[in-house]
Amino acid sequence: MSDHPQSPSGAATDPMWAGDLATRMAHGVPQAAALGFEFVSMQGGVGVLRVPWREDLVGDPDTLVIAGGVVTSLLDHVCGLAVQAGRAQPTPTATLDLRIDYMRPARPRAGITATAECYKYAHAIAFVRATAYDDDPSDPVATAQAAFALTQPIAPAPSKAGDGA
C-alpha cells in the first residue's frame, strides 16, 4: 500500500490535498476539460498530464496531428501542476513566462503526454522544465521552460534528507 493518497484515476499523489487539486486541474478548469486533459500523476515537484488524440483537436486535417495550441496549453497546465506538486499546500500561481521549443510534429492520431519538474522555488517565483512527447520521452514533440509567480508565497514542502536541497 502506498503512503500517498490515490487520485481519482488511481495515480499516486503527494501531499494530502493533491488528489482534489489534480481533479480540479484536469477537469475543473474549463479549457482543460474541453481539451480532455487527463491527470496521470503528481509527486515531489513533478507533474504528468496527458491529452488523448481526438479528431476535433487536429490542427491540419491532412496530417491528423494534434494542434500546436493544444500542446502549448498542455505544457502550461502541466508546469502549473508541477509547481503545486512540490508545495506543502496549494498556492495560487500565475504564468510569468513560458518558452516552448517545438522539436517535431507528433505522430498522426497520437495522444500527447507532458511531464514537468519544478526545479527551483524562489521567494515568489517557481521555475519549471517540461517535455511533451507522443510515445517516447527521449524523442520529444516539444520542450518548455517556465516561470510561475507564487501569488501567496509560502515555504516549499520540507526536503527529504539527502536530496541535496
PDB file of C-alpha atoms in Angstrom:
ATOM      1  CA  MET A   1       0.000   0.000   0.000  1.00  0.00           C
ATOM      2  CA  SER A   2       1.365   3.430  -0.952  1.00  0.00           C
ATOM      3  CA  ASP A   3       1.984   6.152   1.609  1.00  0.00           C
ATOM      4  CA  HIS A   4       0.435   8.600  -0.835  1.00  0.00           C
ATOM      5  CA  PRO A   5      -3.272   9.119  -1.443  1.00  0.00           C
ATOM      6  CA  GLN A   6      -4.676   7.985  -4.747  1.00  0.00           C
ATOM      7  CA  SER A   7      -6.149  10.352  -7.294  1.00  0.00           C
ATOM      8  CA  PRO A   8      -9.493   9.572  -8.926  1.00  0.00           C
ATOM      9  CA  SER A   9      -7.564   7.840 -11.723  1.00  0.00           C
ATOM     10  CA  GLY A  10      -5.587   5.750  -9.225  1.00  0.00           C
ATOM     11  CA  ALA A  11      -2.269   7.558  -9.786  1.00  0.00           C
ATOM     12  CA  ALA A  12      -0.101   8.390  -6.762  1.00  0.00           C
ATOM     13  CA  THR A  13      -0.292  11.928  -5.461  1.00  0.00           C
ATOM     14  CA  ASP A  14       1.558  13.915  -2.822  1.00  0.00           C
ATOM     15  CA  PRO A  15       0.604  15.572  -0.423  1.00  0.00           C
ATOM     16  CA  MET A  16      -2.861  15.000   1.118  1.00  0.00           C
ATOM     17  CA  TRP A  17      -4.686  17.794  -0.788  1.00  0.00           C
ATOM     18  CA  ALA A  18      -3.230  16.799  -4.132  1.00  0.00           C
ATOM     19  CA  GLY A  19      -5.994  14.428  -5.259  1.00  0.00           C
ATOM     20  CA  ASP A  20      -8.564  17.219  -5.148  1.00  0.00           C
ATOM     21  CA  LEU A  21      -6.186  19.624  -6.886  1.00  0.00           C
ATOM     22  CA  ALA A  22      -5.431  17.080  -9.608  1.00  0.00           C
ATOM     23  CA  THR A  23      -9.132  16.640 -10.312  1.00  0.00           C
ATOM     24  CA  ARG A  24      -9.676  20.411 -10.445  1.00  0.00           C
ATOM     25  CA  MET A  25      -6.687  20.994 -12.747  1.00  0.00           C
ATOM     26  CA  ALA A  26      -7.629  18.249 -15.207  1.00  0.00           C
ATOM     27  CA  HIS A  27     -11.427  18.623 -15.151  1.00  0.00           C
ATOM     28  CA  GLY A  28     -12.389  21.786 -13.258  1.00  0.00           C
ATOM     29  CA  VAL A  29     -10.583  24.282 -15.477  1.00  0.00           C
ATOM     30  CA  PRO A  30     -12.892  24.779 -18.483  1.00  0.00           C
ATOM     31  CA  GLN A  31     -10.083  24.797 -21.067  1.00  0.00           C
ATOM     32  CA  ALA A  32      -8.521  21.610 -19.666  1.00  0.00           C
ATOM     33  CA  ALA A  33     -11.908  19.904 -19.578  1.00  0.00           C
ATOM     34  CA  ALA A  34     -12.713  20.967 -23.146  1.00  0.00           C
ATOM     35  CA  LEU A  35      -9.363  19.662 -24.381  1.00  0.00           C
ATOM     36  CA  GLY A  36      -9.822  16.397 -22.473  1.00  0.00           C
ATOM     37  CA  PHE A  37      -6.713  16.602 -20.279  1.00  0.00           C
ATOM     38  CA  GLU A  38      -6.169  13.517 -18.144  1.00  0.00           C
ATOM     39  CA  PHE A  39      -4.337  13.549 -14.833  1.00  0.00           C
ATOM     40  CA  VAL A  40      -1.539  10.965 -14.684  1.00  0.00           C
ATOM     41  CA  SER A  41       0.431  11.820 -11.534  1.00  0.00           C
ATOM     42  CA  MET A  42       1.966  14.473  -9.292  1.00  0.00           C
ATOM     43  CA  GLN A  43       4.552  13.946  -6.626  1.00  0.00           C
ATOM     44  CA  GLY A  44       7.688  15.629  -5.318  1.00  0.00           C
ATOM     45  CA  GLY A  45       7.700  18.597  -7.704  1.00  0.00           C
ATOM     46  CA  VAL A  46       6.831  16.534 -10.781  1.00  0.00           C
ATOM     47  CA  GLY A  47       3.505  16.555 -12.601  1.00  0.00           C
ATOM     48  CA  VAL A  48       2.277  14.494 -15.543  1.00  0.00           C
ATOM     49  CA  LEU A  49      -0.786  15.161 -17.708  1.00  0.00           C
ATOM     50  CA  ARG A  50      -1.976  13.610 -20.946  1.00  0.00           C
ATOM     51  CA  VAL A  51      -4.267  14.645 -23.766  1.00  0.00           C
ATOM     52  CA  PRO A  52      -5.634  11.783 -25.874  1.00  0.00           C
ATOM     53  CA  TRP A  53      -5.895  12.224 -29.620  1.00  0.00           C
ATOM     54  CA  ARG A  54      -9.285  13.408 -30.820  1.00  0.00           C
ATOM     55  CA  GLU A  55     -10.234  14.471 -34.300  1.00  0.00           C
ATOM     56  CA  ASP A  56     -11.506  17.857 -33.082  1.00  0.00           C
ATOM     57  CA  LEU A  57      -8.028  18.633 -31.650  1.00  0.00           C
ATOM     58  CA  VAL A  58      -6.271  18.176 -35.006  1.00  0.00           C
ATOM     59  CA  GLY A  59      -4.536  21.261 -36.383  1.00  0.00           C
ATOM     60  CA  ASP A  60      -4.273  20.117 -40.003  1.00  0.00           C
ATOM     61  CA  PRO A  61      -6.719  17.508 -41.350  1.00  0.00           C
ATOM     62  CA  ASP A  62      -4.102  16.305 -43.855  1.00  0.00           C
ATOM     63  CA  THR A  63      -1.642  15.291 -41.105  1.00  0.00           C
ATOM     64  CA  LEU A  64      -4.048  14.168 -38.329  1.00  0.00           C
ATOM     65  CA  VAL A  65      -1.631  15.635 -35.752  1.00  0.00           C
ATOM     66  CA  ILE A  66      -2.822  17.369 -32.566  1.00  0.00           C
ATOM     67  CA  ALA A  67      -2.641  21.157 -32.979  1.00  0.00           C
ATOM     68  CA  GLY A  68       0.310  23.058 -31.550  1.00  0.00           C
ATOM     69  CA  GLY A  69      -2.014  25.197 -29.441  1.00  0.00           C
ATOM     70  CA  VAL A  70      -3.215  22.095 -27.615  1.00  0.00           C
ATOM     71  CA  VAL A  71       0.418  21.185 -26.881  1.00  0.00           C
ATOM     72  CA  THR A  72       1.039  24.730 -25.615  1.00  0.00           C
ATOM     73  CA  SER A  73      -1.954  24.532 -23.273  1.00  0.00           C
ATOM     74  CA  LEU A  74      -0.903  21.092 -22.061  1.00  0.00           C
ATOM     75  CA  LEU A  75       2.639  22.280 -21.291  1.00  0.00           C
ATOM     76  CA  ASP A  76       1.431  25.381 -19.441  1.00  0.00           C
ATOM     77  CA  HIS A  77      -1.002  23.302 -17.432  1.00  0.00           C
ATOM     78  CA  VAL A  78       1.473  20.553 -16.517  1.00  0.00           C
ATOM     79  CA  CYS A  79       4.025  23.176 -15.463  1.00  0.00           C
ATOM     80  CA  GLY A  80       1.460  24.634 -13.055  1.00  0.00           C
ATOM     81  CA  LEU A  81       0.755  21.127 -11.766  1.00  0.00           C
ATOM     82  CA  ALA A  82       4.485  20.567 -11.125  1.00  0.00           C
ATOM     83  CA  VAL A  83       4.668  23.819  -9.128  1.00  0.00           C
ATOM     84  CA  GLN A  84       1.864  22.558  -6.905  1.00  0.00           C
ATOM     85  CA  ALA A  85       3.390  19.067  -6.653  1.00  0.00           C
ATOM     86  CA  GLY A  86       6.332  20.427  -4.679  1.00  0.00           C
ATOM     87  CA  ARG A  87       4.374  22.576  -2.246  1.00  0.00           C
ATOM     88  CA  ALA A  88       3.349  21.848   1.312  1.00  0.00           C
ATOM     89  CA  GLN A  89      -0.082  23.311   0.494  1.00  0.00           C
ATOM     90  CA  PRO A  90      -1.747  24.615  -2.683  1.00  0.00           C
ATOM     91  CA  THR A  91      -0.579  28.061  -3.743  1.00  0.00           C
ATOM     92  CA  PRO A  92      -2.284  30.313  -6.293  1.00  0.00           C
ATOM     93  CA  THR A  93       0.023  30.791  -9.278  1.00  0.00           C
ATOM     94  CA  ALA A  94       0.219  32.754 -12.499  1.00  0.00           C
ATOM     95  CA  THR A  95       2.362  32.012 -15.543  1.00  0.00           C
ATOM     96  CA  LEU A  96       5.054  34.696 -15.846  1.00  0.00           C
ATOM     97  CA  ASP A  97       6.991  33.213 -18.725  1.00  0.00           C
ATOM     98  CA  LEU A  98       6.547  30.166 -20.936  1.00  0.00           C
ATOM     99  CA  ARG A  99       9.048  29.362 -23.668  1.00  0.00           C
ATOM    100  CA  ILE A 100       8.285  26.383 -25.881  1.00  0.00           C
ATOM    101  CA  ASP A 101      10.586  24.775 -28.427  1.00  0.00           C
ATOM    102  CA  TYR A 102       8.777  22.552 -30.910  1.00  0.00           C
ATOM    103  CA  MET A 103      11.120  19.738 -31.909  1.00  0.00           C
ATOM    104  CA  ARG A 104       8.998  17.754 -34.350  1.00  0.00           C
ATOM    105  CA  PRO A 105       5.386  17.043 -35.246  1.00  0.00           C
ATOM    106  CA  ALA A 106       3.607  14.425 -33.197  1.00  0.00           C
ATOM    107  CA  ARG A 107       2.704  11.165 -34.847  1.00  0.00           C
ATOM    108  CA  PRO A 108      -0.661  11.144 -36.646  1.00  0.00           C
ATOM    109  CA  ARG A 109      -3.534  10.089 -34.369  1.00  0.00           C
ATOM    110  CA  ALA A 110      -1.226  10.099 -31.316  1.00  0.00           C
ATOM    111  CA  GLY A 111      -2.069  11.461 -27.889  1.00  0.00           C
ATOM    112  CA  ILE A 112       0.474  13.643 -26.102  1.00  0.00           C
ATOM    113  CA  THR A 113       1.881  13.171 -22.596  1.00  0.00           C
ATOM    114  CA  ALA A 114       3.605  16.046 -20.803  1.00  0.00           C
ATOM    115  CA  THR A 115       5.911  15.766 -17.803  1.00  0.00           C
ATOM    116  CA  ALA A 116       7.119  18.798 -15.850  1.00  0.00           C
ATOM    117  CA  GLU A 117       9.514  19.274 -12.962  1.00  0.00           C
ATOM    118  CA  CYS A 118       9.613  22.312 -10.722  1.00  0.00           C
ATOM    119  CA  TYR A 119      13.352  22.510 -10.105  1.00  0.00           C
ATOM    120  CA  LYS A 120      13.591  25.774  -8.127  1.00  0.00           C
ATOM    121  CA  TYR A 121      11.370  27.748  -5.746  1.00  0.00           C
ATOM    122  CA  ALA A 122      12.453  31.293  -5.050  1.00  0.00           C
ATOM    123  CA  HIS A 123      10.550  33.560  -2.619  1.00  0.00           C
ATOM    124  CA  ALA A 124       7.747  34.356  -5.045  1.00  0.00           C
ATOM    125  CA  ILE A 125       8.717  32.534  -8.271  1.00  0.00           C
ATOM    126  CA  ALA A 126       8.861  28.862  -9.238  1.00  0.00           C
ATOM    127  CA  PHE A 127      10.965  27.623 -12.174  1.00  0.00           C
ATOM    128  CA  VAL A 128       9.870  24.634 -14.250  1.00  0.00           C
ATOM    129  CA  ARG A 129      11.090  22.453 -17.152  1.00  0.00           C
ATOM    130  CA  ALA A 130       8.727  20.279 -19.189  1.00  0.00           C
ATOM    131  CA  THR A 131       8.677  17.803 -22.049  1.00  0.00           C
ATOM    132  CA  ALA A 132       5.784  16.755 -24.284  1.00  0.00           C
ATOM    133  CA  TYR A 133       6.002  13.507 -26.234  1.00  0.00           C
ATOM    134  CA  ASP A 134       3.801  11.070 -28.093  1.00  0.00           C
ATOM    135  CA  ASP A 135       5.352   7.646 -27.477  1.00  0.00           C
ATOM    136  CA  ASP A 136       8.998   8.148 -26.462  1.00  0.00           C
ATOM    137  CA  PRO A 137      10.030  10.628 -23.756  1.00  0.00           C
ATOM    138  CA  SER A 138      13.562  10.722 -25.211  1.00  0.00           C
ATOM    139  CA  ASP A 139      12.172  11.983 -28.557  1.00  0.00           C
ATOM    140  CA  PRO A 140      10.076  14.997 -27.516  1.00  0.00           C
ATOM    141  CA  VAL A 141       7.493  16.760 -29.591  1.00  0.00           C
ATOM    142  CA  ALA A 142       8.219  19.924 -27.597  1.00  0.00           C
ATOM    143  CA  THR A 143      10.067  21.151 -24.536  1.00  0.00           C
ATOM    144  CA  ALA A 144       9.268  24.095 -22.290  1.00  0.00           C
ATOM    145  CA  GLN A 145      10.928  26.331 -19.749  1.00  0.00           C
ATOM    146  CA  ALA A 146       8.601  28.340 -17.494  1.00  0.00           C
ATOM    147  CA  ALA A 147       8.448  30.694 -14.539  1.00  0.00           C
ATOM    148  CA  PHE A 148       5.386  30.991 -12.315  1.00  0.00           C
ATOM    149  CA  ALA A 149       4.509  33.712  -9.834  1.00  0.00           C
ATOM    150  CA  LEU A 150       3.546  32.369  -6.441  1.00  0.00           C
ATOM    151  CA  THR A 151       0.803  34.852  -5.629  1.00  0.00           C
ATOM    152  CA  GLN A 152       0.832  33.867  -1.959  1.00  0.00           C
ATOM    153  CA  PRO A 153       4.458  32.949  -1.273  1.00  0.00           C
ATOM    154  CA  ILE A 154       4.921  30.206   1.295  1.00  0.00           C
ATOM    155  CA  ALA A 155       7.769  27.872   2.122  1.00  0.00           C
ATOM    156  CA  PRO A 156       8.239  24.834  -0.120  1.00  0.00           C
ATOM    157  CA  ALA A 157       7.498  21.384   1.221  1.00  0.00           C
ATOM    158  CA  PRO A 158      10.244  20.169   3.519  1.00  0.00           C
ATOM    159  CA  SER A 159      13.049  18.479   1.595  1.00  0.00           C
ATOM    160  CA  LYS A 160      13.871  14.873   2.291  1.00  0.00           C
ATOM    161  CA  ALA A 161      17.194  14.141   3.951  1.00  0.00           C
ATOM    162  CA  GLY A 162      19.959  13.546   1.445  1.00  0.00           C
ATOM    163  CA  ASP A 163      18.249  15.109  -1.581  1.00  0.00           C
ATOM    164  CA  GLY A 164      20.778  17.932  -1.788  1.00  0.00           C
ATOM    165  CA  ALA A 165      18.216  20.679  -1.160  1.00  0.00           C
TER     166      ALA A 165
END
